[in-house]
Each structure stands twice: as structure tokens, then as C-alpha cells.
Short mmCIF file of C-alpha atoms in Angstrom, two decimals:
data_model
loop_
_atom_site.label_atom_id
_atom_site.label_comp_id
_atom_site.label_asym_id
_atom_site.label_seq_id
_atom_site.Cartn_x
_atom_site.Cartn_y
_atom_site.Cartn_z
CA MET A 891 -61.86 8.68 101.96
CA ILE A 892 -65.24 9.06 100.57
CA LYS A 893 -64.49 6.41 98.02
CA LYS A 894 -63.27 3.94 100.89
CA ILE A 895 -66.32 4.54 102.80
CA PHE A 896 -68.71 3.83 99.90
CA ALA A 897 -66.69 0.71 99.04
CA ARG A 898 -67.12 -0.68 102.68
CA ILE A 899 -70.77 -0.10 102.37
CA TRP A 900 -70.97 -1.49 98.85
CA ALA A 901 -69.10 -4.55 100.10
CA LEU A 902 -71.78 -5.18 102.86
CA TRP A 903 -74.40 -4.83 100.14
CA GLY A 904 -72.56 -7.24 97.97
CA LEU A 905 -72.26 -9.72 100.97
CA VAL A 906 -76.06 -9.50 101.81
CA ILE A 907 -77.09 -10.04 98.13
CA PHE A 908 -74.66 -12.94 97.81
CA ILE A 909 -75.98 -14.82 100.87
CA ALA A 910 -79.61 -14.06 99.95
CA THR A 911 -79.17 -15.46 96.27
CA LEU A 912 -77.00 -18.24 97.58
CA LEU A 913 -79.95 -19.33 99.68
CA ILE A 914 -82.11 -19.50 96.70
CA PHE A 915 -79.87 -21.00 94.10
CA VAL A 916 -78.00 -23.52 96.36
CA TRP A 917 -81.07 -25.79 96.03
CA PRO A 918 -81.06 -26.43 92.30
CA ILE A 919 -77.45 -26.70 92.39
CA ALA A 920 -77.52 -29.38 95.04
CA LEU A 921 -80.31 -31.24 93.16
CA SER A 922 -77.87 -31.47 90.07
CA PHE A 923 -75.73 -33.76 92.12
CA PHE A 924 -78.39 -36.33 91.89
CA ILE A 925 -78.80 -35.97 88.04
CA LYS A 926 -76.62 -38.08 85.98
CA ASP A 927 -73.77 -36.33 84.08
CA PRO A 928 -73.61 -34.67 81.70
CA ARG A 929 -77.11 -33.46 82.12
CA GLY A 930 -76.60 -32.83 85.83
CA PHE A 931 -73.43 -30.79 85.24
CA MET A 932 -75.19 -28.47 82.78
CA VAL A 933 -77.92 -28.06 85.20
CA PHE A 934 -75.31 -26.78 87.58
CA LYS A 935 -73.58 -24.68 85.12
CA ASN A 936 -76.77 -22.88 83.82
CA THR A 937 -78.05 -22.28 87.24
CA SER A 938 -74.68 -20.99 88.33
CA LYS A 939 -74.56 -18.67 85.29
CA PHE A 940 -78.14 -17.52 85.94
CA TRP A 941 -77.36 -16.65 89.57
CA MET A 942 -74.05 -15.02 89.04
CA THR A 943 -75.55 -12.75 86.21
CA ILE A 944 -78.24 -11.62 88.64
CA TYR A 945 -75.51 -11.23 91.43
CA LEU A 946 -73.26 -9.22 89.08
CA TYR A 947 -75.96 -6.80 88.01
CA ALA A 948 -77.08 -6.43 91.53
CA ILE A 949 -73.55 -5.24 92.69
CA GLY A 950 -72.84 -3.01 89.69
CA CYS A 951 -70.39 -5.46 88.10
CA PRO A 952 -71.98 -6.80 84.98
CA MET A 953 -70.00 -9.28 82.95
CA ARG A 954 -69.20 -8.86 79.16
CA ILE A 955 -67.82 -11.86 77.17
CA LYS A 956 -65.71 -11.41 74.06
CA GLY A 957 -64.06 -14.07 71.78
CA LYS A 958 -66.63 -16.76 71.99
CA GLN A 959 -66.02 -17.62 68.52
CA HIS A 960 -62.51 -18.98 69.58
CA TYR A 961 -64.33 -21.85 71.37
CA ASP A 962 -65.06 -25.00 69.42
CA SER A 963 -67.83 -27.16 71.21
CA SER A 964 -66.64 -30.21 69.73
CA LYS A 965 -63.36 -30.12 71.57
CA GLN A 966 -62.18 -30.23 75.16
CA TYR A 967 -59.47 -27.64 76.21
CA VAL A 968 -57.26 -26.80 79.06
CA VAL A 969 -58.44 -23.22 80.02
CA THR A 970 -55.78 -20.82 81.51
CA ALA A 971 -57.00 -17.73 83.31
CA ASN A 972 -55.30 -14.82 85.06
CA HIS A 973 -56.15 -14.47 88.73
CA SER A 974 -56.11 -11.14 90.52
CA SER A 975 -59.05 -11.06 92.91
CA PHE A 976 -61.25 -13.42 94.84
CA LEU A 977 -64.12 -12.31 92.32
CA ASP A 978 -62.39 -14.38 89.75
CA VAL A 979 -63.23 -17.66 91.49
CA PRO A 980 -67.17 -17.64 90.92
CA LEU A 981 -66.84 -16.25 87.30
CA LEU A 982 -64.95 -18.75 85.31
CA THR A 983 -67.18 -22.00 85.41
CA PRO A 984 -70.42 -20.18 84.84
CA PHE A 985 -69.27 -17.68 82.08
CA PHE A 986 -66.86 -19.81 79.95
CA PRO A 987 -68.89 -20.71 76.88
CA GLY A 988 -68.41 -24.49 77.33
CA PRO A 989 -68.86 -26.96 80.46
CA ASN A 990 -65.75 -26.82 82.50
CA LYS A 991 -64.46 -27.70 85.99
CA THR A 992 -61.78 -25.49 87.70
CA ILE A 993 -58.84 -26.51 90.06
CA ALA A 994 -59.90 -25.09 93.38
CA LYS A 995 -58.64 -24.96 97.13
CA LYS A 996 -59.90 -27.82 99.05
CA SER A 997 -60.54 -25.60 102.18
CA MET A 998 -63.14 -23.55 100.48
CA SER A 999 -65.42 -26.52 100.29
CA ARG A 1000 -65.69 -26.52 103.98
CA ILE A 1001 -67.87 -23.27 103.67
CA PRO A 1002 -71.48 -24.08 104.75
CA LEU A 1003 -73.83 -24.09 101.76
CA PHE A 1004 -71.34 -22.42 99.32
CA GLY A 1005 -69.16 -25.46 99.77
CA TRP A 1006 -71.62 -27.26 97.75
CA VAL A 1007 -71.51 -25.07 94.87
CA TYR A 1008 -67.78 -24.82 95.08
CA THR A 1009 -67.37 -28.61 95.15
CA ARG A 1010 -69.76 -29.36 92.28
CA GLY A 1011 -67.72 -27.17 89.71
CA SER A 1012 -64.16 -28.01 91.02
CA VAL A 1013 -61.35 -30.51 91.07
CA LEU A 1014 -60.34 -29.91 94.79
CA VAL A 1015 -56.64 -29.88 95.83
CA ASP A 1016 -54.88 -29.21 99.05
CA ARG A 1017 -51.73 -27.58 97.87
CA LYS A 1018 -49.80 -28.53 101.18
CA SER A 1019 -50.06 -32.09 100.41
CA ASP A 1020 -48.03 -33.95 97.64
CA THR A 1021 -50.61 -36.84 97.53
CA SER A 1022 -53.49 -34.45 96.85
CA ARG A 1023 -51.63 -32.66 94.15
CA LYS A 1024 -50.66 -35.92 92.48
CA ARG A 1025 -54.40 -37.04 92.79
CA SER A 1026 -55.76 -33.76 91.57
CA PHE A 1027 -53.64 -34.12 88.21
CA ASP A 1028 -55.25 -37.52 87.69
CA ASP A 1029 -58.73 -35.99 88.48
CA MET A 1030 -58.02 -33.20 85.91
CA ARG A 1031 -56.97 -35.90 83.34
CA LYS A 1032 -60.43 -37.60 83.87
CA VAL A 1033 -62.50 -34.36 83.56
CA LEU A 1034 -60.85 -33.90 80.06
CA LEU A 1035 -60.58 -37.54 78.78
CA GLN A 1036 -63.66 -39.41 80.43
CA GLU A 1037 -66.11 -36.69 81.49
CA LYS A 1038 -65.52 -34.74 78.16
CA LEU A 1039 -65.45 -31.39 79.87
CA ASN A 1040 -63.04 -28.41 79.79
CA MET A 1041 -60.39 -28.05 82.62
CA ALA A 1042 -59.84 -24.61 83.86
CA VAL A 1043 -56.66 -23.66 85.75
CA TYR A 1044 -55.23 -20.40 87.18
CA PRO A 1045 -51.69 -21.01 86.47
CA GLU A 1046 -50.45 -18.28 88.41
CA GLY A 1047 -51.68 -20.33 91.49
CA THR A 1048 -52.63 -17.54 93.84
CA ARG A 1049 -53.81 -13.89 93.38
CA ASN A 1050 -51.55 -11.50 91.52
CA ARG A 1051 -50.33 -8.59 93.81
CA THR A 1052 -47.12 -7.95 92.01
CA GLY A 1053 -48.45 -4.86 89.98
CA GLN A 1054 -47.29 -6.70 86.66
CA PRO A 1055 -49.89 -8.12 84.10
CA LEU A 1056 -49.06 -11.62 85.42
CA LYS A 1057 -47.00 -13.50 87.94
CA SER A 1058 -44.87 -16.43 86.91
CA PHE A 1059 -46.81 -19.51 85.94
CA TYR A 1060 -46.58 -22.93 87.50
CA ASP A 1061 -46.26 -26.16 85.27
CA GLY A 1062 -49.42 -28.01 86.12
CA ALA A 1063 -51.79 -26.78 83.38
CA PHE A 1064 -49.25 -27.13 80.72
CA LYS A 1065 -48.17 -30.68 81.45
CA LEU A 1066 -51.82 -31.64 81.68
CA ALA A 1067 -52.30 -30.15 78.21
CA VAL A 1068 -49.45 -31.93 76.68
CA ASP A 1069 -50.25 -35.14 78.53
CA THR A 1070 -53.74 -35.18 77.22
CA GLN A 1071 -52.93 -33.40 74.00
CA LYS A 1072 -55.62 -30.98 74.52
CA ASP A 1073 -55.12 -27.30 73.15
CA ILE A 1074 -55.25 -24.49 75.52
CA ILE A 1075 -57.64 -21.60 75.46
CA PRO A 1076 -56.09 -18.50 77.30
CA VAL A 1077 -58.78 -16.36 79.15
CA ILE A 1078 -58.36 -12.89 80.31
CA ILE A 1079 -60.48 -11.71 83.02
CA ARG A 1080 -60.62 -7.97 83.31
CA ASN A 1081 -61.43 -5.30 86.08
CA THR A 1082 -61.94 -7.99 88.96
CA ALA A 1083 -58.97 -6.43 90.82
CA LYS A 1084 -60.52 -3.04 90.49
CA ALA A 1085 -63.81 -4.13 91.81
CA LEU A 1086 -62.53 -6.47 94.55
CA PRO A 1087 -58.73 -5.58 95.02
CA PRO A 1088 -56.53 -8.24 96.60
CA SER A 1089 -55.04 -5.68 98.83
CA GLN A 1090 -58.10 -4.44 100.52
CA PHE A 1091 -60.29 -6.08 102.99
CA PHE A 1092 -64.18 -5.80 102.78
CA TYR A 1093 -64.03 -3.47 99.92
CA LEU A 1094 -66.06 -3.50 96.72
CA LEU A 1095 -66.83 -1.12 93.88
CA PRO A 1096 -69.37 -1.36 91.10
CA ILE A 1097 -67.16 -1.73 87.97
CA PRO A 1098 -68.05 -3.72 84.82
CA LEU A 1099 -66.24 -6.87 84.23
CA GLU A 1100 -65.03 -8.56 81.07
CA MET A 1101 -63.91 -12.07 80.15
CA GLU A 1102 -62.04 -12.40 76.87
CA LEU A 1103 -61.18 -15.74 75.11
CA LEU A 1104 -58.11 -15.66 73.13
CA GLN A 1105 -57.28 -17.89 70.28
CA PRO A 1106 -56.49 -21.42 71.18
CA ILE A 1107 -52.89 -22.60 71.33
CA ALA A 1108 -52.08 -26.00 69.89
CA VAL A 1109 -49.82 -28.34 71.84
CA ALA A 1110 -49.04 -30.99 69.36
CA GLY A 1111 -45.25 -31.42 69.08
CA LYS A 1112 -44.36 -29.07 71.81
CA THR A 1113 -42.93 -29.63 75.36
CA ALA A 1114 -44.74 -28.26 78.29
CA ASP A 1115 -42.13 -25.53 78.92
CA ALA A 1116 -42.64 -24.36 75.28
CA VAL A 1117 -46.40 -24.18 75.69
CA LYS A 1118 -46.11 -22.43 78.98
CA ALA A 1119 -43.81 -19.77 77.60
CA GLU A 1120 -46.05 -19.26 74.54
CA VAL A 1121 -49.14 -19.08 76.71
CA TYR A 1122 -47.45 -16.60 79.04
CA ASP A 1123 -46.55 -14.22 76.18
CA VAL A 1124 -50.02 -14.22 74.64
CA MET A 1125 -51.65 -13.56 77.94
CA TRP A 1126 -49.35 -10.85 79.10
CA LYS A 1127 -49.53 -8.98 75.81
CA ALA A 1128 -53.37 -9.11 76.05
CA ILE A 1129 -53.51 -7.76 79.52
CA ALA A 1130 -50.77 -5.03 79.05
CA ALA A 1131 -52.58 -3.94 75.89
CA HIS A 1132 -55.63 -3.04 77.91
CA ALA A 1133 -53.76 -1.71 80.89
#
């Protein structure tokens, strides 16, 4: 009972700090829209990382990054990350070592002010629309092949509430990787479900977070189904090993 009361109070603190820092950092992020890419995107990424670093320390959830040696800055990757909490959403783009965009829900872009931030770092998709899903696939190809950025995807689609290390994966990330012949870097985000559980409303605990980059998985000569199975197995074992 005491833990729940504390978590509600801490969630209020987290919300207040988020809004306060958003009002500060939204302006340089908005300015990045008017700076030609790739410089403009790097302004966005670096500002977001600085913002999120301050925010995470303020709420007692500092982020530790492991496995950065697996990232080759001369390449573009499809990045696949596990998804177990709303807290995952603002972490992947800022803290992944290289510039990247993330596939994201279009509905979130309508939130005042935060929608600017969300849109700048995302490829938006309306999952209820077949047309939107097809267009988002083309947009993700452009991110990799034309914009020369990494493309991050949560292959589980929605937050994992199963109690297992991973939900089953959708095909999109792996079709994208095979189609563009870009290798995959699996990313494991740890402890976000403990800090902000998907089953709890207005609940937050100060728990350190971790992001680990695993070794890249080559896609050359493989089918999308084979790549999906390989990535799933690697990510499952990496999560289960720290359970």
C-alpha cells in the first residue's frame, strides 16, 4: 500500500517535471524543423538526448548504455527493440548511438507541443489504415536509403503484457531489412516495465534503466521469416538471461 501511494506521488512529480522540461526543450526541437537535414536532425537528436538525460535523472531513472561497440557509424541499420512500457517511447531515438527515426502511432502526434517532438523523430503510422501502413513502409525505406538514418521498430507492435520476455513479432521490420539489405541491430531496453508498468495507471518508481545493443544480425541471403526467427531467438535469450 505504501509503495502504491509513493508511486502515485512520484508519477505526479514525473508529470510535472516532464511538462516543465518540455516547455524548455520544445523550442530548440521546433527550430530543428527549419534547419536542413542531416544537421537539423542532429540538432533534434542531441537536444532530445540532453532533455531525456536531465528528465531521467530527475525522476530517479538514469539510463545506462551497453554494447555501443556493436554500432558501426558508417552503416545504416534496422533497429529492433522490445516494448514493455510507455517509457520506452522517448528513449530509443535519443539514446541509440546513431541518428534514427522510430515507427510511431500517428495519434500521439496530436498532443499539444509534445506532438512536435514526436513527429520530428518518427515515421508516423495509423495502424487501422492499410493505406497508412503501406505508406509508412515506403517512408521507412526512404529513412534508410535516402536520409541515411537508422530505422527503429518495436516488432512486438504494442506493449508486452504477457509476462514472457517477448510477444510474437510482426513481419514489417524484417521485410524492411531484407528489402533494403540493411543488417539488424537488436536492442534490449531493461527495467522500463518496473519503473512504469503497463498494467498500472499513473504509477512511477525511481528505478535505473538500461539499453543494450546486441551484435548485428546480417540479412544477406536470408528470407524475412528466417531473419525474424533469428532476431526473436537472440532477443528472447538476452532478456531471459537478466530476468
